[in-house]
JSON list of C-alpha atoms in Angstrom, two decimals:
[
{"chain": "A", "resi": 121, "resn": "ASP", "atom": "CA", "xyz": [134.31, 175.58, 112.67]},
{"chain": "A", "resi": 122, "resn": "ALA", "atom": "CA", "xyz": [135.74, 172.31, 111.49]},
{"chain": "A", "resi": 123, "resn": "MET", "atom": "CA", "xyz": [133.08, 169.63, 111.47]},
{"chain": "A", "resi": 124, "resn": "PRO", "atom": "CA", "xyz": [134.24, 166.61, 113.48]},
{"chain": "A", "resi": 125, "resn": "SER", "atom": "CA", "xyz": [134.04, 163.13, 111.98]},
{"chain": "A", "resi": 126, "resn": "LEU", "atom": "CA", "xyz": [131.13, 160.89, 112.92]},
{"chain": "A", "resi": 127, "resn": "GLU", "atom": "CA", "xyz": [133.59, 158.68, 114.80]},
{"chain": "A", "resi": 128, "resn": "CYS", "atom": "CA", "xyz": [134.67, 161.63, 116.92]},
{"chain": "A", "resi": 129, "resn": "ALA", "atom": "CA", "xyz": [131.06, 162.68, 117.40]},
{"chain": "A", "resi": 130, "resn": "ASN", "atom": "CA", "xyz": [130.12, 159.19, 118.59]},
{"chain": "A", "resi": 131, "resn": "ARG", "atom": "CA", "xyz": [133.05, 159.10, 121.00]},
{"chain": "A", "resi": 132, "resn": "ARG", "atom": "CA", "xyz": [132.13, 162.51, 122.43]},
{"chain": "A", "resi": 133, "resn": "ILE", "atom": "CA", "xyz": [128.50, 161.43, 122.83]},
{"chain": "A", "resi": 134, "resn": "ALA", "atom": "CA", "xyz": [129.55, 158.30, 124.72]},
{"chain": "A", "resi": 135, "resn": "GLN", "atom": "CA", "xyz": [131.79, 160.34, 127.00]},
{"chain": "A", "resi": 136, "resn": "LYS", "atom": "CA", "xyz": [129.28, 163.06, 127.82]},
{"chain": "A", "resi": 137, "resn": "VAL", "atom": "CA", "xyz": [125.88, 161.41, 127.91]},
{"chain": "A", "resi": 138, "resn": "GLN", "atom": "CA", "xyz": [124.83, 157.80, 127.51]},
{"chain": "A", "resi": 139, "resn": "LEU", "atom": "CA", "xyz": [122.48, 158.08, 124.54]},
{"chain": "A", "resi": 140, "resn": "ASP", "atom": "CA", "xyz": [120.24, 155.36, 123.21]},
{"chain": "A", "resi": 141, "resn": "PHE", "atom": "CA", "xyz": [118.84, 155.61, 119.70]},
{"chain": "A", "resi": 142, "resn": "PRO", "atom": "CA", "xyz": [116.71, 157.04, 118.24]},
{"chain": "A", "resi": 143, "resn": "ILE", "atom": "CA", "xyz": [117.83, 160.54, 119.13]},
{"chain": "A", "resi": 144, "resn": "THR", "atom": "CA", "xyz": [115.46, 163.50, 119.24]},
{"chain": "A", "resi": 145, "resn": "CYS", "atom": "CA", "xyz": [117.13, 166.78, 118.26]},
{"chain": "A", "resi": 146, "resn": "GLY", "atom": "CA", "xyz": [116.09, 170.41, 118.20]},
{"chain": "A", "resi": 147, "resn": "ILE", "atom": "CA", "xyz": [117.82, 173.23, 116.32]},
{"chain": "A", "resi": 148, "resn": "ASP", "atom": "CA", "xyz": [117.43, 176.97, 116.67]},
{"chain": "A", "resi": 149, "resn": "GLN", "atom": "CA", "xyz": [119.48, 180.09, 116.13]},
{"chain": "A", "resi": 150, "resn": "ALA", "atom": "CA", "xyz": [120.08, 183.46, 117.75]},
{"chain": "A", "resi": 151, "resn": "GLY", "atom": "CA", "xyz": [121.12, 186.63, 115.97]},
{"chain": "A", "resi": 152, "resn": "ARG", "atom": "CA", "xyz": [119.49, 186.46, 112.56]},
{"chain": "A", "resi": 153, "resn": "GLY", "atom": "CA", "xyz": [118.49, 190.14, 112.50]},
{"chain": "A", "resi": 154, "resn": "PRO", "atom": "CA", "xyz": [121.33, 192.15, 114.10]},
{"chain": "A", "resi": 155, "resn": "VAL", "atom": "CA", "xyz": [123.74, 194.21, 112.03]},
{"chain": "A", "resi": 156, "resn": "ILE", "atom": "CA", "xyz": [126.57, 193.52, 114.51]},
{"chain": "A", "resi": 157, "resn": "GLY", "atom": "CA", "xyz": [128.11, 190.20, 115.51]},
{"chain": "A", "resi": 158, "resn": "PRO", "atom": "CA", "xyz": [127.57, 186.53, 114.70]},
{"chain": "A", "resi": 159, "resn": "MET", "atom": "CA", "xyz": [124.63, 184.22, 114.15]},
{"chain": "A", "resi": 160, "resn": "VAL", "atom": "CA", "xyz": [124.78, 181.27, 116.55]},
{"chain": "A", "resi": 161, "resn": "PHE", "atom": "CA", "xyz": [123.11, 177.93, 115.80]},
{"chain": "A", "resi": 162, "resn": "CYS", "atom": "CA", "xyz": [122.64, 175.19, 118.38]},
{"chain": "A", "resi": 163, "resn": "LEU", "atom": "CA", "xyz": [121.51, 171.59, 118.20]},
{"chain": "A", "resi": 164, "resn": "VAL", "atom": "CA", "xyz": [120.32, 169.84, 121.36]},
{"chain": "A", "resi": 165, "resn": "GLY", "atom": "CA", "xyz": [120.18, 166.04, 121.12]},
{"chain": "A", "resi": 166, "resn": "CYS", "atom": "CA", "xyz": [118.51, 163.66, 123.58]},
{"chain": "A", "resi": 167, "resn": "SER", "atom": "CA", "xyz": [117.72, 159.98, 123.95]},
{"chain": "A", "resi": 168, "resn": "PRO", "atom": "CA", "xyz": [114.19, 159.17, 125.17]},
{"chain": "A", "resi": 169, "resn": "GLY", "atom": "CA", "xyz": [115.36, 159.14, 128.80]},
{"chain": "A", "resi": 170, "resn": "GLN", "atom": "CA", "xyz": [117.33, 162.36, 128.48]},
{"chain": "A", "resi": 171, "resn": "LEU", "atom": "CA", "xyz": [114.35, 164.03, 126.80]},
{"chain": "A", "resi": 172, "resn": "LYS", "atom": "CA", "xyz": [112.29, 163.44, 129.94]},
{"chain": "A", "resi": 173, "resn": "GLU", "atom": "CA", "xyz": [115.02, 165.06, 132.04]},
{"chain": "A", "resi": 174, "resn": "LEU", "atom": "CA", "xyz": [115.12, 168.00, 129.65]},
{"chain": "A", "resi": 175, "resn": "GLU", "atom": "CA", "xyz": [111.35, 168.45, 129.87]},
{"chain": "A", "resi": 176, "resn": "ALA", "atom": "CA", "xyz": [111.65, 168.41, 133.67]},
{"chain": "A", "resi": 177, "resn": "LEU", "atom": "CA", "xyz": [113.82, 171.54, 133.44]},
{"chain": "A", "resi": 178, "resn": "ALA", "atom": "CA", "xyz": [110.74, 173.41, 132.14]},
{"chain": "A", "resi": 179, "resn": "VAL", "atom": "CA", "xyz": [112.66, 174.99, 129.28]},
{"chain": "A", "resi": 180, "resn": "LYS", "atom": "CA", "xyz": [110.87, 177.65, 127.24]},
{"chain": "A", "resi": 181, "resn": "ASP", "atom": "CA", "xyz": [111.52, 179.69, 124.13]},
{"chain": "A", "resi": 182, "resn": "SER", "atom": "CA", "xyz": [114.52, 181.85, 125.04]},
{"chain": "A", "resi": 183, "resn": "LYS", "atom": "CA", "xyz": [112.54, 185.03, 124.25]},
{"chain": "A", "resi": 184, "resn": "ALA", "atom": "CA", "xyz": [110.14, 184.14, 127.09]},
{"chain": "A", "resi": 185, "resn": "LEU", "atom": "CA", "xyz": [112.97, 183.92, 129.65]},
{"chain": "A", "resi": 186, "resn": "SER", "atom": "CA", "xyz": [115.06, 186.53, 131.42]},
{"chain": "A", "resi": 187, "resn": "PRO", "atom": "CA", "xyz": [118.82, 186.61, 130.77]},
{"chain": "A", "resi": 188, "resn": "SER", "atom": "CA", "xyz": [119.48, 185.24, 134.27]},
{"chain": "A", "resi": 189, "resn": "ALA", "atom": "CA", "xyz": [117.02, 182.35, 133.70]},
{"chain": "A", "resi": 190, "resn": "ARG", "atom": "CA", "xyz": [118.75, 181.50, 130.41]},
{"chain": "A", "resi": 191, "resn": "GLU", "atom": "CA", "xyz": [122.17, 181.59, 132.05]},
{"chain": "A", "resi": 192, "resn": "THR", "atom": "CA", "xyz": [120.93, 179.24, 134.79]},
{"chain": "A", "resi": 193, "resn": "LEU", "atom": "CA", "xyz": [119.37, 176.78, 132.34]},
{"chain": "A", "resi": 194, "resn": "PHE", "atom": "CA", "xyz": [122.28, 176.63, 129.89]},
{"chain": "A", "resi": 195, "resn": "PRO", "atom": "CA", "xyz": [124.62, 174.46, 132.04]},
{"chain": "A", "resi": 196, "resn": "GLU", "atom": "CA", "xyz": [121.67, 172.34, 133.18]},
{"chain": "A", "resi": 197, "resn": "ILE", "atom": "CA", "xyz": [120.79, 171.57, 129.56]},
{"chain": "A", "resi": 198, "resn": "LYS", "atom": "CA", "xyz": [124.39, 170.55, 128.87]},
{"chain": "A", "resi": 199, "resn": "LYS", "atom": "CA", "xyz": [124.23, 168.08, 131.77]},
{"chain": "A", "resi": 200, "resn": "VAL", "atom": "CA", "xyz": [121.33, 166.11, 130.28]},
{"chain": "A", "resi": 201, "resn": "ALA", "atom": "CA", "xyz": [121.82, 166.53, 126.53]},
{"chain": "A", "resi": 202, "resn": "ILE", "atom": "CA", "xyz": [124.35, 166.83, 123.75]},
{"chain": "A", "resi": 203, "resn": "VAL", "atom": "CA", "xyz": [124.79, 170.47, 122.72]},
{"chain": "A", "resi": 204, "resn": "GLU", "atom": "CA", "xyz": [126.46, 171.26, 119.38]},
{"chain": "A", "resi": 205, "resn": "THR", "atom": "CA", "xyz": [127.14, 174.83, 118.26]},
{"chain": "A", "resi": 206, "resn": "ARG", "atom": "CA", "xyz": [127.89, 176.44, 114.89]},
{"chain": "A", "resi": 207, "resn": "MET", "atom": "CA", "xyz": [128.77, 180.14, 114.92]},
{"chain": "A", "resi": 208, "resn": "ILE", "atom": "CA", "xyz": [128.71, 182.15, 111.70]},
{"chain": "A", "resi": 209, "resn": "THR", "atom": "CA", "xyz": [130.67, 185.37, 112.12]},
{"chain": "A", "resi": 210, "resn": "ALA", "atom": "CA", "xyz": [129.80, 188.66, 110.47]},
{"chain": "A", "resi": 211, "resn": "ASP", "atom": "CA", "xyz": [132.86, 188.19, 108.26]},
{"chain": "A", "resi": 212, "resn": "GLU", "atom": "CA", "xyz": [131.62, 184.78, 107.07]},
{"chain": "A", "resi": 213, "resn": "LEU", "atom": "CA", "xyz": [128.17, 186.24, 106.38]},
{"chain": "A", "resi": 214, "resn": "ASN", "atom": "CA", "xyz": [129.77, 189.05, 104.37]},
{"chain": "A", "resi": 215, "resn": "ARG", "atom": "CA", "xyz": [131.70, 186.54, 102.25]},
{"chain": "A", "resi": 216, "resn": "ARG", "atom": "CA", "xyz": [128.86, 184.09, 101.69]},
{"chain": "A", "resi": 217, "resn": "MET", "atom": "CA", "xyz": [125.98, 186.47, 101.06]},
{"chain": "A", "resi": 218, "resn": "GLY", "atom": "CA", "xyz": [127.41, 187.39, 97.68]},
{"chain": "A", "resi": 219, "resn": "GLY", "atom": "CA", "xyz": [126.19, 184.02, 96.38]},
{"chain": "A", "resi": 220, "resn": "GLU", "atom": "CA", "xyz": [123.80, 182.68, 99.02]},
{"chain": "A", "resi": 221, "resn": "ASN", "atom": "CA", "xyz": [120.79, 184.19, 100.74]},
{"chain": "A", "resi": 222, "resn": "LEU", "atom": "CA", "xyz": [120.38, 184.11, 104.50]},
{"chain": "A", "resi": 223, "resn": "ASN", "atom": "CA", "xyz": [117.89, 181.22, 104.49]},
{"chain": "A", "resi": 224, "resn": "THR", "atom": "CA", "xyz": [120.30, 179.03, 102.52]},
{"chain": "A", "resi": 225, "resn": "ILE", "atom": "CA", "xyz": [123.16, 179.84, 104.90]},
{"chain": "A", "resi": 226, "resn": "GLU", "atom": "CA", "xyz": [120.88, 178.99, 107.84]},
{"chain": "A", "resi": 227, "resn": "MET", "atom": "CA", "xyz": [119.74, 175.68, 106.40]},
{"chain": "A", "resi": 228, "resn": "LYS", "atom": "CA", "xyz": [123.28, 174.60, 105.57]},
{"chain": "A", "resi": 229, "resn": "ALA", "atom": "CA", "xyz": [124.37, 175.39, 109.13]},
{"chain": "A", "resi": 230, "resn": "MET", "atom": "CA", "xyz": [121.52, 173.24, 110.42]},
{"chain": "A", "resi": 231, "resn": "ALA", "atom": "CA", "xyz": [122.60, 170.38, 108.17]},
{"chain": "A", "resi": 232, "resn": "GLU", "atom": "CA", "xyz": [126.16, 170.67, 109.47]},
{"chain": "A", "resi": 233, "resn": "LEU", "atom": "CA", "xyz": [124.91, 170.29, 113.03]},
{"chain": "A", "resi": 234, "resn": "ILE", "atom": "CA", "xyz": [122.72, 167.32, 112.11]},
{"chain": "A", "resi": 235, "resn": "ASP", "atom": "CA", "xyz": [125.70, 165.59, 110.48]},
{"chain": "A", "resi": 236, "resn": "ARG", "atom": "CA", "xyz": [127.68, 165.92, 113.71]},
{"chain": "A", "resi": 237, "resn": "MET", "atom": "CA", "xyz": [125.26, 163.41, 115.24]},
{"chain": "A", "resi": 238, "resn": "ALA", "atom": "CA", "xyz": [125.16, 159.77, 114.16]},
{"chain": "A", "resi": 239, "resn": "GLY", "atom": "CA", "xyz": [122.46, 157.15, 114.06]},
{"chain": "A", "resi": 240, "resn": "GLU", "atom": "CA", "xyz": [118.71, 157.51, 113.72]},
{"chain": "A", "resi": 241, "resn": "ARG", "atom": "CA", "xyz": [117.66, 161.10, 114.33]},
{"chain": "A", "resi": 242, "resn": "THR", "atom": "CA", "xyz": [114.37, 162.98, 114.42]},
{"chain": "A", "resi": 243, "resn": "VAL", "atom": "CA", "xyz": [115.14, 166.68, 114.16]},
{"chain": "A", "resi": 244, "resn": "TYR", "atom": "CA", "xyz": [112.76, 169.52, 114.97]},
{"chain": "A", "resi": 245, "resn": "ILE", "atom": "CA", "xyz": [113.60, 172.88, 113.39]},
{"chain": "A", "resi": 246, "resn": "ASP", "atom": "CA", "xyz": [112.24, 176.38, 113.85]},
{"chain": "A", "resi": 247, "resn": "SER", "atom": "CA", "xyz": [111.67, 177.10, 110.16]},
{"chain": "A", "resi": 248, "resn": "PRO", "atom": "CA", "xyz": [113.26, 180.26, 108.71]},
{"chain": "A", "resi": 249, "resn": "ASP", "atom": "CA", "xyz": [111.33, 179.62, 105.48]},
{"chain": "A", "resi": 250, "resn": "PRO", "atom": "CA", "xyz": [107.67, 180.71, 105.13]},
{"chain": "A", "resi": 251, "resn": "ASN", "atom": "CA", "xyz": [107.08, 177.19, 103.77]},
{"chain": "A", "resi": 252, "resn": "PRO", "atom": "CA", "xyz": [108.12, 174.71, 106.52]},
{"chain": "A", "resi": 253, "resn": "LEU", "atom": "CA", "xyz": [107.85, 171.66, 104.25]},
{"chain": "A", "resi": 254, "resn": "ARG", "atom": "CA", "xyz": [110.23, 173.26, 101.77]},
{"chain": "A", "resi": 255, "resn": "CYS", "atom": "CA", "xyz": [112.57, 174.10, 104.65]},
{"chain": "A", "resi": 256, "resn": "ALA", "atom": "CA", "xyz": [112.63, 170.49, 105.86]},
{"chain": "A", "resi": 257, "resn": "SER", "atom": "CA", "xyz": [113.28, 169.21, 102.34]},
{"chain": "A", "resi": 258, "resn": "ARG", "atom": "CA", "xyz": [116.14, 171.65, 101.74]},
{"chain": "A", "resi": 259, "resn": "VAL", "atom": "CA", "xyz": [117.86, 170.97, 105.07]},
{"chain": "A", "resi": 260, "resn": "LEU", "atom": "CA", "xyz": [117.63, 167.23, 104.40]},
{"chain": "A", "resi": 261, "resn": "SER", "atom": "CA", "xyz": [119.17, 167.73, 100.94]},
{"chain": "A", "resi": 262, "resn": "TYR", "atom": "CA", "xyz": [122.20, 169.40, 102.55]},
{"chain": "A", "resi": 263, "resn": "CYS", "atom": "CA", "xyz": [122.72, 166.55, 105.04]},
{"chain": "A", "resi": 264, "resn": "ALA", "atom": "CA", "xyz": [125.46, 164.07, 104.21]},
{"chain": "A", "resi": 265, "resn": "GLY", "atom": "CA", "xyz": [124.21, 161.45, 106.67]},
{"chain": "A", "resi": 266, "resn": "LYS", "atom": "CA", "xyz": [121.18, 159.19, 106.41]},
{"chain": "A", "resi": 267, "resn": "ASN", "atom": "CA", "xyz": [118.55, 158.02, 108.92]},
{"chain": "A", "resi": 268, "resn": "VAL", "atom": "CA", "xyz": [117.33, 161.57, 109.44]},
{"chain": "A", "resi": 269, "resn": "LYS", "atom": "CA", "xyz": [113.73, 162.72, 109.76]},
{"chain": "A", "resi": 270, "resn": "ILE", "atom": "CA", "xyz": [113.26, 166.49, 109.77]},
{"chain": "A", "resi": 271, "resn": "ILE", "atom": "CA", "xyz": [110.19, 168.29, 111.04]},
{"chain": "A", "resi": 272, "resn": "ALA", "atom": "CA", "xyz": [110.21, 172.04, 110.39]},
{"chain": "A", "resi": 273, "resn": "GLU", "atom": "CA", "xyz": [107.56, 174.28, 111.90]},
{"chain": "A", "resi": 274, "resn": "HIS", "atom": "CA", "xyz": [107.02, 177.94, 112.66]},
{"chain": "A", "resi": 275, "resn": "LYS", "atom": "CA", "xyz": [107.38, 178.73, 116.37]},
{"chain": "A", "resi": 276, "resn": "ALA", "atom": "CA", "xyz": [108.88, 175.30, 117.01]},
{"chain": "A", "resi": 277, "resn": "ASP", "atom": "CA", "xyz": [110.90, 176.94, 119.80]},
{"chain": "A", "resi": 278, "resn": "ALA", "atom": "CA", "xyz": [107.64, 177.42, 121.71]},
{"chain": "A", "resi": 279, "resn": "LYS", "atom": "CA", "xyz": [106.24, 173.94, 120.92]},
{"chain": "A", "resi": 280, "resn": "TYR", "atom": "CA", "xyz": [109.06, 171.46, 121.43]},
{"chain": "A", "resi": 281, "resn": "PRO", "atom": "CA", "xyz": [111.34, 171.34, 124.52]},
{"chain": "A", "resi": 282, "resn": "VAL", "atom": "CA", "xyz": [114.38, 170.28, 122.46]},
{"chain": "A", "resi": 283, "resn": "VAL", "atom": "CA", "xyz": [113.98, 173.36, 120.25]},
{"chain": "A", "resi": 284, "resn": "SER", "atom": "CA", "xyz": [113.35, 175.58, 123.28]},
{"chain": "A", "resi": 285, "resn": "ALA", "atom": "CA", "xyz": [116.56, 174.23, 124.79]},
{"chain": "A", "resi": 286, "resn": "ALA", "atom": "CA", "xyz": [118.44, 174.90, 121.53]},
{"chain": "A", "resi": 287, "resn": "SER", "atom": "CA", "xyz": [117.10, 178.47, 121.48]},
{"chain": "A", "resi": 288, "resn": "ILE", "atom": "CA", "xyz": [118.37, 179.01, 125.04]},
{"chain": "A", "resi": 289, "resn": "CYS", "atom": "CA", "xyz": [121.82, 177.62, 124.25]},
{"chain": "A", "resi": 290, "resn": "ALA", "atom": "CA", "xyz": [122.10, 179.72, 121.10]},
{"chain": "A", "resi": 291, "resn": "LYS", "atom": "CA", "xyz": [120.94, 182.91, 122.81]},
{"chain": "A", "resi": 292, "resn": "VAL", "atom": "CA", "xyz": [123.30, 182.56, 125.77]},
{"chain": "A", "resi": 293, "resn": "GLN", "atom": "CA", "xyz": [126.29, 181.94, 123.53]},
{"chain": "A", "resi": 294, "resn": "ARG", "atom": "CA", "xyz": [125.36, 184.79, 121.17]},
{"chain": "A", "resi": 295, "resn": "ASP", "atom": "CA", "xyz": [124.99, 187.16, 124.16]},
{"chain": "A", "resi": 296, "resn": "ASN", "atom": "CA", "xyz": [128.40, 186.07, 125.45]},
{"chain": "A", "resi": 297, "resn": "GLU", "atom": "CA", "xyz": [129.97, 186.77, 122.05]},
{"chain": "A", "resi": 298, "resn": "ILE", "atom": "CA", "xyz": [128.39, 190.24, 121.98]},
{"chain": "A", "resi": 299, "resn": "GLU", "atom": "CA", "xyz": [129.83, 191.04, 125.41]},
{"chain": "A", "resi": 300, "resn": "LYS", "atom": "CA", "xyz": [133.29, 189.95, 124.18]},
{"chain": "A", "resi": 301, "resn": "ILE", "atom": "CA", "xyz": [132.95, 192.28, 121.18]},
{"chain": "A", "resi": 302, "resn": "LYS", "atom": "CA", "xyz": [131.95, 195.20, 123.41]},
{"chain": "A", "resi": 303, "resn": "LYS", "atom": "CA", "xyz": [135.00, 194.68, 125.60]},
{"chain": "A", "resi": 304, "resn": "GLU", "atom": "CA", "xyz": [137.33, 194.41, 122.61]},
{"chain": "A", "resi": 305, "resn": "ILE", "atom": "CA", "xyz": [136.14, 197.56, 120.85]},
{"chain": "A", "resi": 306, "resn": "GLY", "atom": "CA", "xyz": [135.58, 199.55, 124.05]},
{"chain": "A", "resi": 307, "resn": "TYR", "atom": "CA", "xyz": [131.98, 200.58, 123.37]},
{"chain": "A", "resi": 308, "resn": "ASP", "atom": "CA", "xyz": [128.57, 199.47, 124.57]},
{"chain": "A", "resi": 309, "resn": "PHE", "atom": "CA", "xyz": [126.30, 199.42, 121.52]},
{"chain": "A", "resi": 310, "resn": "ASN", "atom": "CA", "xyz": [123.49, 197.63, 123.40]},
{"chain": "A", "resi": 311, "resn": "SER", "atom": "CA", "xyz": [121.76, 194.93, 121.30]},
{"chain": "A", "resi": 312, "resn": "GLY", "atom": "CA", "xyz": [123.24, 195.31, 117.80]},
{"chain": "A", "resi": 313, "resn": "TYR", "atom": "CA", "xyz": [119.76, 195.31, 116.20]},
{"chain": "A", "resi": 314, "resn": "PRO", "atom": "CA", "xyz": [118.81, 197.89, 113.53]},
{"chain": "A", "resi": 315, "resn": "SER", "atom": "CA", "xyz": [115.73, 198.85, 115.57]},
{"chain": "A", "resi": 316, "resn": "ASP", "atom": "CA", "xyz": [117.90, 199.80, 118.58]},
{"chain": "A", "resi": 317, "resn": "PRO", "atom": "CA", "xyz": [118.57, 203.58, 118.78]},
{"chain": "A", "resi": 318, "resn": "MET", "atom": "CA", "xyz": [121.72, 202.97, 120.84]},
{"chain": "A", "resi": 319, "resn": "THR", "atom": "CA", "xyz": [123.07, 200.65, 118.14]},
{"chain": "A", "resi": 320, "resn": "ILE", "atom": "CA", "xyz": [122.30, 203.18, 115.40]},
{"chain": "A", "resi": 321, "resn": "GLY", "atom": "CA", "xyz": [123.95, 205.96, 117.42]},
{"chain": "A", "resi": 322, "resn": "PHE", "atom": "CA", "xyz": [127.05, 203.83, 117.85]},
{"chain": "A", "resi": 323, "resn": "LEU", "atom": "CA", "xyz": [127.21, 202.94, 114.15]},
{"chain": "A", "resi": 324, "resn": "THR", "atom": "CA", "xyz": [126.76, 206.56, 113.11]},
{"chain": "A", "resi": 325, "resn": "LYS", "atom": "CA", "xyz": [129.96, 207.45, 114.99]},
{"chain": "A", "resi": 326, "resn": "HIS", "atom": "CA", "xyz": [132.07, 204.30, 114.75]},
{"chain": "A", "resi": 327, "resn": "MET", "atom": "CA", "xyz": [131.13, 202.05, 111.83]},
{"chain": "A", "resi": 328, "resn": "ASP", "atom": "CA", "xyz": [134.32, 203.00, 109.95]},
{"chain": "A", "resi": 329, "resn": "ASP", "atom": "CA", "xyz": [136.62, 202.31, 112.92]},
{"chain": "A", "resi": 330, "resn": "SER", "atom": "CA", "xyz": [139.10, 199.57, 111.99]},
{"chain": "A", "resi": 331, "resn": "ASN", "atom": "CA", "xyz": [138.40, 197.50, 115.11]},
{"chain": "A", "resi": 332, "resn": "VAL", "atom": "CA", "xyz": [134.62, 197.71, 114.54]},
{"chain": "A", "resi": 333, "resn": "LYS", "atom": "CA", "xyz": [134.30, 196.94, 110.81]},
{"chain": "A", "resi": 334, "resn": "LYS", "atom": "CA", "xyz": [135.12, 193.23, 111.13]},
{"chain": "A", "resi": 335, "resn": "TYR", "atom": "CA", "xyz": [132.04, 192.75, 113.32]},
{"chain": "A", "resi": 336, "resn": "LEU", "atom": "CA", "xyz": [129.60, 194.49, 110.96]},
{"chain": "A", "resi": 337, "resn": "ARG", "atom": "CA", "xyz": [127.31, 192.71, 108.51]},
{"chain": "A", "resi": 338, "resn": "LYS", "atom": "CA", "xyz": [128.02, 194.73, 105.41]},
{"chain": "A", "resi": 339, "resn": "LYS", "atom": "CA", "xyz": [125.17, 193.21, 103.39]},
{"chain": "A", "resi": 340, "resn": "TRP", "atom": "CA", "xyz": [122.61, 194.71, 105.78]},
{"chain": "A", "resi": 341, "resn": "LYS", "atom": "CA", "xyz": [120.85, 197.82, 104.43]},
{"chain": "A", "resi": 342, "resn": "THR", "atom": "CA", "xyz": [121.24, 199.49, 107.85]},
{"chain": "A", "resi": 343, "resn": "LEU", "atom": "CA", "xyz": [124.76, 200.68, 107.07]},
{"chain": "A", "resi": 344, "resn": "ASP", "atom": "CA", "xyz": [123.74, 202.10, 103.68]},
{"chain": "A", "resi": 345, "resn": "LYS", "atom": "CA", "xyz": [120.85, 203.97, 105.29]},
{"chain": "A", "resi": 346, "resn": "ILE", "atom": "CA", "xyz": [123.18, 205.54, 107.86]},
{"chain": "A", "resi": 347, "resn": "ARG", "atom": "CA", "xyz": [125.65, 206.60, 105.16]},
{"chain": "A", "resi": 348, "resn": "GLN", "atom": "CA", "xyz": [122.85, 208.08, 103.06]},
{"chain": "A", "resi": 349, "resn": "LYS", "atom": "CA", "xyz": [121.56, 210.02, 106.06]},
{"chain": "A", "resi": 350, "resn": "GLN", "atom": "CA", "xyz": [125.06, 211.31, 106.80]},
{"chain": "A", "resi": 351, "resn": "LYS", "atom": "CA", "xyz": [125.45, 212.38, 103.18]},
{"chain": "A", "resi": 352, "resn": "THR", "atom": "CA", "xyz": [122.07, 214.14, 103.18]},
{"chain": "A", "resi": 353, "resn": "LEU", "atom": "CA", "xyz": [122.87, 215.97, 106.42]},
{"chain": "A", "resi": 354, "resn": "GLY", "atom": "CA", "xyz": [126.26, 216.95, 105.03]},
{"chain": "A", "resi": 355, "resn": "GLU", "atom": "CA", "xyz": [124.62, 218.72, 102.11]},
{"chain": "A", "resi": 356, "resn": "PHE", "atom": "CA", "xyz": [122.88, 221.22, 104.39]}
]
């Protein structure tokens, strides 16, 4: 994803939503744990007036909503707020995790989204780091822009409507990407999480298929465990 210039970002903001500064933003992600498919990060940005409209939608942490409720809320959120998305594919994760851990990749993605917005920003983040203060400091260090205040907390997606909205937008877009992958490869692997028996059954049969491999996170131990199990079974 090419990061647009601040000039382009400002023009898009003016076209979509009339925002006054300061802007309140929330960032969250969907798809940190799965072994299949992308991670999707979303930033939702609101002026004070737009924030009230967002709160009126009664957004919640995406995990507390049904898929149909998330699908209904997603376009409503886009009507009253700026929504920016950064998708990190399995292939990008495979390339970057040789030198960066997952938390670093996450925090840099958050900083990219923050830099797409201009002006004075207060940003609430659902912290991937056990130490939220360290998380806020690191994300800020990756930001190119100034006038940014970052507040990182655990379970921020349940506390702050802008983060709840970001979690909904990320989850809907991640789910849509997973459905596209299923159609392309011709298999329903269910969720893509290592704890999902249907996912593990699918991987056991198809993880070496050429049209499947590009969607697999090769740094996840799940694939090694399946190969080891296959090898052990093959010895009997």
